[in-house]
mmCIF file of C-alpha atoms in Angstrom:
data_model
loop_
_atom_site.group_PDB
_atom_site.id
_atom_site.type_symbol
_atom_site.label_atom_id
_atom_site.label_comp_id
_atom_site.label_asym_id
_atom_site.label_seq_id
_atom_site.Cartn_x
_atom_site.Cartn_y
_atom_site.Cartn_z
ATOM 1 C CA UNK A 419 -16.099 80.112 17.446
ATOM 2 C CA UNK A 420 -17.159 78.093 14.433
ATOM 3 C CA UNK A 421 -14.064 79.241 12.563
ATOM 4 C CA UNK A 422 -11.937 77.715 15.327
ATOM 5 C CA UNK A 423 -13.636 74.359 14.921
ATOM 6 C CA UNK A 424 -13.073 74.487 11.191
ATOM 7 C CA UNK A 425 -9.402 75.210 11.701
ATOM 8 C CA UNK A 426 -9.127 71.770 13.341
ATOM 9 C CA UNK A 427 -11.163 69.744 10.900
ATOM 10 C CA UNK A 428 -10.219 71.077 7.503
ATOM 11 C CA UNK A 429 -6.478 70.509 7.576
ATOM 12 C CA UNK A 430 -4.830 67.361 6.414
ATOM 13 C CA UNK A 431 -7.143 64.787 4.998
ATOM 14 C CA UNK A 432 -6.976 61.170 3.825
ATOM 15 C CA UNK A 433 -5.318 62.008 0.500
ATOM 16 C CA UNK A 434 -2.360 63.774 2.118
ATOM 17 C CA UNK A 435 -1.999 61.031 4.745
ATOM 18 C CA UNK A 436 -2.029 58.271 2.150
ATOM 19 C CA UNK A 437 0.522 60.097 -0.007
ATOM 20 C CA UNK A 438 2.672 60.526 3.088
ATOM 21 C CA UNK A 439 2.424 56.810 3.902
ATOM 22 C CA UNK A 440 3.479 55.882 0.363
ATOM 23 C CA UNK A 441 6.442 58.266 0.599
ATOM 24 C CA UNK A 442 7.462 56.717 3.927
ATOM 25 C CA UNK A 443 7.227 53.147 2.583
ATOM 26 C CA UNK A 444 9.230 54.181 -0.483
ATOM 27 C CA UNK A 445 11.936 55.698 1.737
ATOM 28 C CA UNK A 446 12.048 52.465 3.774
ATOM 29 C CA UNK A 447 12.725 50.509 0.586
ATOM 30 C CA UNK A 448 15.456 53.011 -0.294
ATOM 31 C CA UNK A 449 17.007 52.612 3.181
ATOM 32 C CA UNK A 450 17.144 48.818 2.785
ATOM 33 C CA UNK A 451 18.516 49.141 -0.750
ATOM 34 C CA UNK A 452 21.158 51.699 0.262
ATOM 35 C CA UNK A 453 22.356 49.437 3.087
ATOM 36 C CA UNK A 454 23.197 46.652 0.622
ATOM 37 C CA UNK A 455 25.824 48.873 -1.049
ATOM 38 C CA UNK A 456 29.103 49.561 0.648
ATOM 39 C CA UNK A 457 29.729 53.288 0.917
ATOM 40 C CA UNK A 458 32.122 52.813 3.832
ATOM 41 C CA UNK A 459 31.431 55.049 6.782
ATOM 42 C CA UNK A 460 28.927 57.017 4.690
ATOM 43 C CA UNK A 461 26.437 54.170 5.114
ATOM 44 C CA UNK A 462 25.600 55.342 8.636
ATOM 45 C CA UNK A 463 25.206 58.927 7.489
ATOM 46 C CA UNK A 464 22.954 57.928 4.572
ATOM 47 C CA UNK A 465 20.787 55.697 6.776
ATOM 48 C CA UNK A 466 20.397 58.358 9.455
ATOM 49 C CA UNK A 467 19.723 61.080 6.859
ATOM 50 C CA UNK A 468 16.893 59.016 5.323
ATOM 51 C CA UNK A 469 15.588 58.252 8.827
ATOM 52 C CA UNK A 470 15.551 61.985 9.576
ATOM 53 C CA UNK A 471 13.608 62.695 6.377
ATOM 54 C CA UNK A 472 11.105 59.998 7.392
ATOM 55 C CA UNK A 473 10.825 61.336 10.943
ATOM 56 C CA UNK A 474 10.240 64.835 9.530
ATOM 57 C CA UNK A 475 7.466 63.538 7.246
ATOM 58 C CA UNK A 476 5.804 61.775 10.187
ATOM 59 C CA UNK A 477 6.118 64.914 12.314
ATOM 60 C CA UNK A 478 4.862 67.344 9.683
ATOM 61 C CA UNK A 479 1.856 65.410 8.359
ATOM 62 C CA UNK A 480 0.912 62.556 10.697
ATOM 63 C CA UNK A 481 1.558 64.690 13.792
ATOM 64 C CA UNK A 482 0.028 67.777 12.124
ATOM 65 C CA UNK A 483 2.994 70.010 12.917
ATOM 66 C CA UNK A 484 2.744 71.742 9.542
ATOM 67 C CA UNK A 485 -0.778 72.997 10.400
ATOM 68 C CA UNK A 486 -0.316 73.350 14.160
ATOM 69 C CA UNK A 487 0.523 76.356 16.250
ATOM 70 C CA UNK A 488 4.304 76.824 15.945
ATOM 71 C CA UNK A 489 4.868 76.285 19.680
ATOM 72 C CA UNK A 490 4.481 72.495 19.302
ATOM 73 C CA UNK A 491 7.037 72.363 16.515
ATOM 74 C CA UNK A 492 9.404 74.496 18.600
ATOM 75 C CA UNK A 493 9.175 71.964 21.455
ATOM 76 C CA UNK A 494 9.768 69.050 19.076
ATOM 77 C CA UNK A 495 12.744 70.760 17.435
ATOM 78 C CA UNK A 496 14.119 71.747 20.854
ATOM 79 C CA UNK A 497 14.036 68.066 21.874
ATOM 80 C CA UNK A 498 16.111 67.047 18.872
ATOM 81 C CA UNK A 499 18.349 70.104 19.185
ATOM 82 C CA UNK A 500 19.345 69.280 22.754
ATOM 83 C CA UNK A 501 19.827 65.653 21.766
ATOM 84 C CA UNK A 502 22.179 66.915 19.050
ATOM 85 C CA UNK A 503 24.148 68.988 21.580
ATOM 86 C CA UNK A 504 24.365 65.947 23.877
ATOM 87 C CA UNK A 505 25.580 63.736 21.029
ATOM 88 C CA UNK A 506 28.044 66.306 19.687
ATOM 89 C CA UNK A 507 29.746 67.055 22.994
ATOM 90 C CA UNK A 508 30.004 63.369 23.863
ATOM 91 C CA UNK A 509 31.737 62.638 20.594
ATOM 92 C CA UNK A 510 34.016 65.666 20.884
ATOM 93 C CA UNK A 511 34.997 64.336 24.303
ATOM 94 C CA UNK A 512 35.623 60.750 23.204
ATOM 95 C CA UNK A 513 37.197 61.767 19.894
ATOM 96 C CA UNK A 514 39.711 64.116 21.505
ATOM 97 C CA UNK A 515 41.140 61.445 23.831
ATOM 98 C CA UNK A 516 44.325 59.767 22.689
ATOM 99 C CA UNK A 517 43.871 56.947 25.157
ATOM 100 C CA UNK A 518 40.839 56.107 27.173
ATOM 101 C CA UNK A 519 42.973 54.857 30.078
ATOM 102 C CA UNK A 520 43.727 57.279 32.942
ATOM 103 C CA UNK A 521 46.982 59.174 32.420
ATOM 104 C CA UNK A 522 48.468 58.242 35.810
ATOM 105 C CA UNK A 523 47.994 54.517 35.291
ATOM 106 C CA UNK A 524 51.466 52.903 35.680
ATOM 107 C CA UNK A 525 53.093 50.733 33.007
ATOM 108 C CA UNK A 526 50.558 51.394 30.309
ATOM 109 C CA UNK A 527 52.224 49.158 27.720
ATOM 110 C CA UNK A 528 53.218 46.231 29.898
ATOM 111 C CA UNK A 529 50.199 46.333 32.152
ATOM 112 C CA UNK A 530 48.348 43.101 32.556
ATOM 113 C CA UNK A 531 44.898 43.402 31.086
ATOM 114 C CA UNK A 532 42.176 44.369 33.489
ATOM 115 C CA UNK A 533 40.282 41.423 34.946
ATOM 116 C CA UNK A 534 37.402 40.637 32.658
ATOM 117 C CA UNK A 535 34.845 40.570 35.415
ATOM 118 C CA UNK A 536 32.000 41.242 33.058
ATOM 119 C CA UNK A 537 32.850 38.202 30.972
ATOM 120 C CA UNK A 538 30.760 35.306 32.281
ATOM 121 C CA UNK A 539 32.500 32.818 30.024
ATOM 122 C CA UNK A 540 35.584 32.827 32.242
ATOM 123 C CA UNK A 541 33.851 32.706 35.597
ATOM 124 C CA UNK A 542 30.640 30.791 35.089
ATOM 125 C CA UNK A 543 29.450 28.044 32.750
ATOM 126 C CA UNK A 544 27.815 29.780 29.791
ATOM 127 C CA UNK A 545 25.213 27.087 29.289
ATOM 128 C CA UNK A 546 23.810 25.462 32.397
ATOM 129 C CA UNK A 547 23.059 22.319 30.404
ATOM 130 C CA UNK A 548 26.715 21.697 29.627
ATOM 131 C CA UNK A 549 28.795 22.042 32.798
ATOM 132 C CA UNK A 550 31.651 19.799 31.623
ATOM 133 C CA UNK A 551 33.623 22.173 29.310
ATOM 134 C CA UNK A 552 33.307 25.018 31.794
ATOM 135 C CA UNK A 553 34.749 22.879 34.578
ATOM 136 C CA UNK A 554 37.796 22.197 32.421
ATOM 137 C CA UNK A 555 38.359 25.899 31.965
ATOM 138 C CA UNK A 556 38.749 26.370 35.710
ATOM 139 C CA UNK A 557 41.643 23.907 35.819
ATOM 140 C CA UNK B 506 -20.124 86.726 25.865
ATOM 141 C CA UNK B 507 -23.269 86.523 27.954
ATOM 142 C CA UNK B 508 -24.642 83.684 25.813
ATOM 143 C CA UNK B 509 -21.443 81.710 26.285
ATOM 144 C CA UNK B 510 -21.687 82.139 30.046
ATOM 145 C CA UNK B 511 -25.246 80.835 30.183
ATOM 146 C CA UNK B 512 -24.249 77.946 27.962
ATOM 147 C CA UNK B 513 -21.476 76.945 30.318
ATOM 148 C CA UNK B 514 -23.821 76.874 33.282
ATOM 149 C CA UNK B 515 -26.759 75.091 31.716
ATOM 150 C CA UNK B 516 -25.239 71.659 31.418
ATOM 151 C CA UNK B 517 -26.037 70.018 28.115
ATOM 152 C CA UNK B 518 -29.528 71.442 27.839
ATOM 153 C CA UNK B 519 -28.945 73.051 24.497
ATOM 154 C CA UNK B 520 -26.745 70.417 22.891
ATOM 155 C CA UNK B 521 -24.989 73.369 21.313
ATOM 156 C CA UNK B 522 -21.428 72.758 20.181
ATOM 157 C CA UNK B 523 -20.452 75.941 22.033
ATOM 158 C CA UNK B 524 -20.875 73.995 25.222
ATOM 159 C CA UNK B 525 -19.422 70.549 25.429
ATOM 160 C CA UNK B 526 -19.807 68.287 28.492
ATOM 161 C CA UNK B 527 -16.029 67.818 28.367
ATOM 162 C CA UNK B 528 -15.407 71.554 28.532
ATOM 163 C CA UNK B 529 -13.564 72.201 31.791
ATOM 164 C CA UNK B 530 -14.609 75.483 33.355
ATOM 165 C CA UNK B 531 -11.099 76.889 33.792
ATOM 166 C CA UNK B 532 -10.647 77.048 30.024
ATOM 167 C CA UNK B 533 -12.248 79.887 28.086
ATOM 168 C CA UNK B 534 -12.934 77.798 24.985
ATOM 169 C CA UNK B 535 -12.718 74.189 23.830
ATOM 170 C CA UNK B 536 -9.969 75.259 21.473
ATOM 171 C CA UNK B 537 -7.901 76.639 24.316
ATOM 172 C CA UNK B 538 -8.443 73.424 26.251
ATOM 173 C CA UNK B 539 -7.383 71.355 23.239
ATOM 174 C CA UNK B 540 -4.282 73.449 22.604
ATOM 175 C CA UNK B 541 -3.264 73.244 26.258
ATOM 176 C CA UNK B 542 -3.569 69.455 26.300
ATOM 177 C CA UNK B 543 -1.639 69.214 23.079
ATOM 178 C CA UNK B 544 1.138 71.462 24.384
ATOM 179 C CA UNK B 545 1.452 69.241 27.456
ATOM 180 C CA UNK B 546 1.600 66.152 25.252
ATOM 181 C CA UNK B 547 4.361 67.678 23.143
ATOM 182 C CA UNK B 548 6.376 68.452 26.271
ATOM 183 C CA UNK B 549 6.032 64.778 27.241
ATOM 184 C CA UNK B 550 7.078 63.729 23.740
ATOM 185 C CA UNK B 551 10.195 65.913 24.047
ATOM 186 C CA UNK B 552 11.146 63.976 27.194
ATOM 187 C CA UNK B 553 10.568 60.753 25.245
ATOM 188 C CA UNK B 554 12.960 61.966 22.547
ATOM 189 C CA UNK B 555 15.561 62.650 25.246
ATOM 190 C CA UNK B 556 14.923 59.306 26.990
ATOM 191 C CA UNK B 557 15.641 57.330 23.836
ATOM 192 C CA UNK B 558 18.237 59.897 22.784
ATOM 193 C CA UNK B 559 20.381 59.001 25.795
ATOM 194 C CA UNK B 560 20.320 55.355 24.738
ATOM 195 C CA UNK B 561 21.174 56.274 21.144
ATOM 196 C CA UNK B 562 24.167 58.316 22.334
ATOM 197 C CA UNK B 563 25.267 55.399 24.529
ATOM 198 C CA UNK B 564 24.955 53.042 21.573
ATOM 199 C CA UNK B 565 27.041 55.402 19.434
ATOM 200 C CA UNK B 566 29.759 55.666 22.093
ATOM 201 C CA UNK B 567 29.940 51.907 22.585
ATOM 202 C CA UNK B 568 30.071 51.359 18.843
ATOM 203 C CA UNK B 569 33.029 53.748 18.844
ATOM 204 C CA UNK B 570 34.581 51.696 21.679
ATOM 205 C CA UNK B 571 33.950 48.257 20.140
ATOM 206 C CA UNK B 572 33.676 48.910 16.385
ATOM 207 C CA UNK B 573 34.756 45.400 15.350
ATOM 208 C CA UNK B 574 32.560 43.566 17.851
ATOM 209 C CA UNK B 575 29.470 45.616 16.989
ATOM 210 C CA UNK B 576 29.795 44.962 13.275
ATOM 211 C CA UNK B 577 30.564 41.272 13.846
ATOM 212 C CA UNK B 578 27.622 40.872 16.200
ATOM 213 C CA UNK B 579 25.414 42.425 13.532
ATOM 214 C CA UNK B 580 26.876 40.243 10.763
ATOM 215 C CA UNK B 581 26.507 37.214 12.985
ATOM 216 C CA UNK B 582 22.845 37.965 13.567
ATOM 217 C CA UNK B 583 22.305 38.176 9.828
ATOM 218 C CA UNK B 584 23.779 34.719 9.235
ATOM 219 C CA UNK B 585 22.469 33.073 12.362
ATOM 220 C CA UNK B 586 18.822 33.948 12.214
ATOM 221 C CA UNK B 587 17.599 31.938 9.268
ATOM 222 C CA UNK B 588 19.757 33.396 6.548
ATOM 223 C CA UNK B 589 18.795 36.907 5.567
ATOM 224 C CA UNK B 590 15.663 36.897 7.671
ATOM 225 C CA UNK B 591 16.987 39.177 10.376
ATOM 226 C CA UNK B 592 17.010 42.469 8.413
ATOM 227 C CA UNK B 593 13.674 41.400 6.960
ATOM 228 C CA UNK B 594 12.148 41.266 10.441
ATOM 229 C CA UNK B 595 13.227 44.863 10.923
ATOM 230 C CA UNK B 596 11.957 45.949 7.505
ATOM 231 C CA UNK B 597 8.654 44.132 8.037
ATOM 232 C CA UNK B 598 8.172 45.755 11.424
ATOM 233 C CA UNK B 599 9.034 49.174 9.966
ATOM 234 C CA UNK B 600 6.314 48.739 7.341
ATOM 235 C CA UNK B 601 3.829 47.506 9.964
ATOM 236 C CA UNK B 602 4.466 50.524 12.190
ATOM 237 C CA UNK B 603 4.286 52.988 9.294
ATOM 238 C CA UNK B 604 0.945 51.567 8.163
ATOM 239 C CA UNK B 605 -0.296 51.655 11.780
ATOM 240 C CA UNK B 606 0.679 55.332 11.939
ATOM 241 C CA UNK B 607 -1.442 55.870 8.842
ATOM 242 C CA UNK B 608 -4.452 54.042 10.322
ATOM 243 C CA UNK B 609 -3.985 56.100 13.496
ATOM 244 C CA UNK B 610 -4.012 59.414 11.657
ATOM 245 C CA UNK B 611 -7.001 58.233 9.615
ATOM 246 C CA UNK B 612 -8.700 57.499 12.928
ATOM 247 C CA UNK B 613 -7.990 61.029 14.129
ATOM 248 C CA UNK B 614 -9.389 62.296 10.840
ATOM 249 C CA UNK B 615 -12.531 60.190 11.347
ATOM 250 C CA UNK B 616 -12.936 61.660 14.849
ATOM 251 C CA UNK B 617 -12.548 65.172 13.448
ATOM 252 C CA UNK B 618 -15.282 64.513 10.912
ATOM 253 C CA UNK B 619 -17.716 62.792 13.343
ATOM 254 C CA UNK B 620 -17.393 59.361 11.733
ATOM 255 C CA UNK B 621 -17.744 57.155 14.773
ATOM 256 C CA UNK B 622 -17.769 53.755 13.031
ATOM 257 C CA UNK B 623 -14.741 54.661 10.943
ATOM 258 C CA UNK B 624 -12.898 55.860 14.049
ATOM 259 C CA UNK B 625 -13.503 52.550 15.869
ATOM 260 C CA UNK B 626 -12.498 50.566 12.780
ATOM 261 C CA UNK B 627 -9.220 52.458 12.315
ATOM 262 C CA UNK B 628 -8.371 52.206 16.016
ATOM 263 C CA UNK B 629 -8.962 48.435 15.992
ATOM 264 C CA UNK B 630 -6.772 48.026 12.881
ATOM 265 C CA UNK B 631 -4.051 50.056 14.618
ATOM 266 C CA UNK B 632 -4.211 47.719 17.636
ATOM 267 C CA UNK B 633 -4.011 44.657 15.358
ATOM 268 C CA UNK B 634 -0.951 46.081 13.581
ATOM 269 C CA UNK B 635 0.673 46.774 16.958
ATOM 270 C CA UNK B 636 0.054 43.114 17.845
ATOM 271 C CA UNK B 637 1.650 42.007 14.558
ATOM 272 C CA UNK B 638 4.670 44.117 15.471
ATOM 273 C CA UNK B 639 4.962 42.406 18.858
ATOM 274 C CA UNK B 640 4.560 38.918 17.356
ATOM 275 C CA UNK B 641 7.456 39.575 14.950
ATOM 276 C CA UNK B 642 9.406 40.912 17.925
ATOM 277 C CA UNK B 643 8.652 37.734 19.868
ATOM 278 C CA UNK B 644 9.931 35.519 17.055
ATOM 279 C CA UNK B 645 13.056 37.643 16.815
ATOM 280 C CA UNK B 646 13.721 37.584 20.560
ATOM 281 C CA UNK B 647 13.143 33.838 20.896
ATOM 282 C CA UNK B 648 15.847 33.181 18.273
ATOM 283 C CA UNK B 649 18.278 35.145 20.387
ATOM 284 C CA UNK B 650 17.233 33.599 23.682
ATOM 285 C CA UNK B 651 17.822 30.162 22.130
ATOM 286 C CA UNK B 652 21.357 31.130 21.142
ATOM 287 C CA UNK B 653 22.158 32.808 24.473
ATOM 288 C CA UNK B 654 22.663 36.120 22.693
ATOM 289 C CA UNK B 655 21.677 37.972 25.831
ATOM 290 C CA UNK B 656 22.607 41.339 27.321
ATOM 291 C CA UNK B 657 25.565 42.028 29.591
ATOM 292 C CA UNK B 658 26.404 39.350 32.142
ATOM 293 C CA UNK B 659 23.781 36.974 30.741
ATOM 294 C CA UNK B 660 25.605 36.726 27.429
ATOM 295 C CA UNK B 661 26.575 33.110 26.917
ATOM 296 C CA UNK B 662 26.665 32.440 23.209
ATOM 297 C CA UNK B 663 29.295 29.918 22.164
ATOM 298 C CA UNK B 664 30.498 29.835 18.624
ATOM 299 C CA UNK B 665 33.899 30.261 17.056
ATOM 300 C CA UNK B 666 33.363 33.633 15.431
ATOM 301 C CA UNK B 667 31.855 35.404 18.423
ATOM 302 C CA UNK B 668 33.861 33.929 21.277
ATOM 303 C CA UNK B 669 36.649 36.520 21.281
ATOM 304 C CA UNK B 670 36.013 39.949 22.724
ATOM 305 C CA UNK B 671 32.866 38.803 24.476
ATOM 306 C CA UNK B 672 32.636 42.095 26.331
ATOM 307 C CA UNK B 673 31.859 43.973 23.109
ATOM 308 C CA UNK B 674 29.176 41.502 22.055
ATOM 309 C CA UNK B 675 27.615 41.515 25.514
ATOM 310 C CA UNK B 676 27.511 45.318 25.309
ATOM 311 C CA UNK B 677 25.962 45.207 21.846
ATOM 312 C CA UNK B 678 23.196 42.897 23.040
ATOM 313 C CA UNK B 679 22.700 44.948 26.191
ATOM 314 C CA UNK B 680 21.921 47.979 24.014
ATOM 315 C CA UNK B 681 19.940 45.905 21.535
ATOM 316 C CA UNK B 682 17.632 44.494 24.203
ATOM 317 C CA UNK B 683 17.326 47.683 26.252
ATOM 318 C CA UNK B 684 16.447 49.845 23.244
ATOM 319 C CA UNK B 685 14.147 47.477 21.377
ATOM 320 C CA UNK B 686 12.715 46.332 24.724
ATOM 321 C CA UNK B 687 11.934 49.853 25.910
ATOM 322 C CA UNK B 688 10.412 50.518 22.508
ATOM 323 C CA UNK B 689 8.382 47.311 22.830
ATOM 324 C CA UNK B 690 7.094 48.453 26.222
ATOM 325 C CA UNK B 691 5.990 51.675 24.540
ATOM 326 C CA UNK B 692 4.102 49.631 21.951
ATOM 327 C CA UNK B 693 2.420 47.671 24.765
ATOM 328 C CA UNK B 694 1.405 50.913 26.493
ATOM 329 C CA UNK B 695 0.139 52.136 23.122
ATOM 330 C CA UNK B 696 -2.058 49.033 22.769
ATOM 331 C CA UNK B 697 -3.507 49.760 26.216
ATOM 332 C CA UNK B 698 -4.214 53.394 25.338
ATOM 333 C CA UNK B 699 -5.743 52.451 21.978
ATOM 334 C CA UNK B 700 -8.015 49.884 23.651
ATOM 335 C CA UNK B 701 -9.172 52.586 26.042
ATOM 336 C CA UNK B 702 -9.886 54.831 23.025
ATOM 337 C CA UNK B 703 -11.888 52.060 21.322
ATOM 338 C CA UNK B 704 -13.989 51.675 24.465
ATOM 339 C CA UNK B 705 -14.655 55.404 24.679
ATOM 340 C CA UNK B 706 -15.218 55.786 20.939
ATOM 341 C CA UNK B 707 -17.821 52.997 20.974
ATOM 342 C CA UNK B 708 -19.518 54.788 23.838
ATOM 343 C CA UNK B 709 -19.674 57.859 21.593
ATOM 344 C CA UNK B 710 -17.466 60.133 23.663
ATOM 345 C CA UNK B 711 -15.661 61.645 20.721
ATOM 346 C CA UNK B 712 -17.075 64.266 18.375
ATOM 347 C CA UNK B 713 -15.588 66.860 16.077
ATOM 348 C CA UNK B 714 -15.640 69.329 18.982
ATOM 349 C CA UNK B 715 -14.006 66.921 21.477
ATOM 350 C CA UNK B 716 -11.462 64.352 20.322
ATOM 351 C CA UNK B 717 -8.474 65.411 22.418
ATOM 352 C CA UNK B 718 -7.598 61.874 23.704
ATOM 353 C CA UNK B 719 -7.652 60.471 20.154
ATOM 354 C CA UNK B 720 -5.335 63.221 18.980
ATOM 355 C CA UNK B 721 -2.913 62.890 21.907
ATOM 356 C CA UNK B 722 -2.707 59.077 21.767
ATOM 357 C CA UNK B 723 -2.141 59.567 18.033
ATOM 358 C CA UNK B 724 0.823 61.824 18.768
ATOM 359 C CA UNK B 725 2.202 59.221 21.205
ATOM 360 C CA UNK B 726 1.776 56.488 18.617
ATOM 361 C CA UNK B 727 3.608 58.518 15.975
ATOM 362 C CA UNK B 728 6.566 59.210 18.269
ATOM 363 C CA UNK B 729 6.839 55.435 18.889
ATOM 364 C CA UNK B 730 6.961 55.119 15.099
ATOM 365 C CA UNK B 731 9.611 57.852 14.806
ATOM 366 C CA UNK B 732 11.809 56.076 17.382
ATOM 367 C CA UNK B 733 11.531 52.845 15.418
ATOM 368 C CA UNK B 734 12.459 54.711 12.217
ATOM 369 C CA UNK B 735 15.825 55.416 13.869
ATOM 370 C CA UNK B 736 16.199 52.024 15.587
ATOM 371 C CA UNK B 737 15.635 50.100 12.377
ATOM 372 C CA UNK B 738 18.683 51.194 10.336
ATOM 373 C CA UNK B 739 20.983 51.254 13.383
ATOM 374 C CA UNK B 740 20.303 47.681 14.485
ATOM 375 C CA UNK B 741 19.129 45.893 11.381
ATOM 376 C CA UNK B 742 20.996 47.446 8.476
ATOM 377 C CA UNK B 743 24.305 49.067 9.337
ATOM 378 C CA UNK B 744 27.263 46.789 8.857
#
């Protein structure tokens, strides 16, 4: 029994946690620095890659996954794995569509644009304090 | 085996660490009880990952739909909110949350090593850092409320560069407020849980043989941190 108790208390430790915190803060600085350069579309990939490294560090050391029973890590990885499947299939779907409009919609090119019902600027005064310009729009 | 059985039935008379008042009788050992609780917590955390994951996927899809508007809304935020302050808010809050994760794990470590005063101190610091996070959030939100940069149908910002394609901007701010707002609610819940831990820790509930709530709230707090680690570059940096 006492060996079980030890298995909880003797892993980790302040030194490892502090080193982990410093690594995480350093990676945050790198993320901010990397965002100021223009790598084109790679910026998103770089930012998310660094974020994943940070999340892994938090998971492994702060959340004790590296010392835990593997079942907890399996659940955590499964969460991200299914999120990845979700993300991947959604983007395959959207990316493989030539046009997001329905195929049987008539007069695709000459069609009048759909009513912008979600746009409050055209239907309601945007600022309640200034009703005058909005009233002109209605005329 | 027989000694363990007598221990379980003689409540607290021996003060032996084999029998803990928090030991529930349907678990064979405290370790089994701890592992079971932790497994349940991890299952909950997996649902949290999927909850925020759905919003992240939605954000990605809408950015694909309105690429120009999303980037412009982001650029606009940068200029509007006191110069370059906007990404700094995000960076500051990232640092605050990372340090609070460290104080949290140090608190768990203090609980594991029977250091009651240290545990209370680290928990209180974690709560204070969570409050700092929310104050920065408040300042950030109030800027946007002032400029009518609001989600969906409430969007009413009027300026020359953001007036066209309002639908895209309204969508951007819908995602911005839903994701950071849901995250903020998680921080609030975390403050509540941490306050409960402080109360119990002061009462002396937690020892090296029973600190399950400290550990589980710690896990919750770290997942809130992990979510912010992803939110930060997506909303504050990418342009």
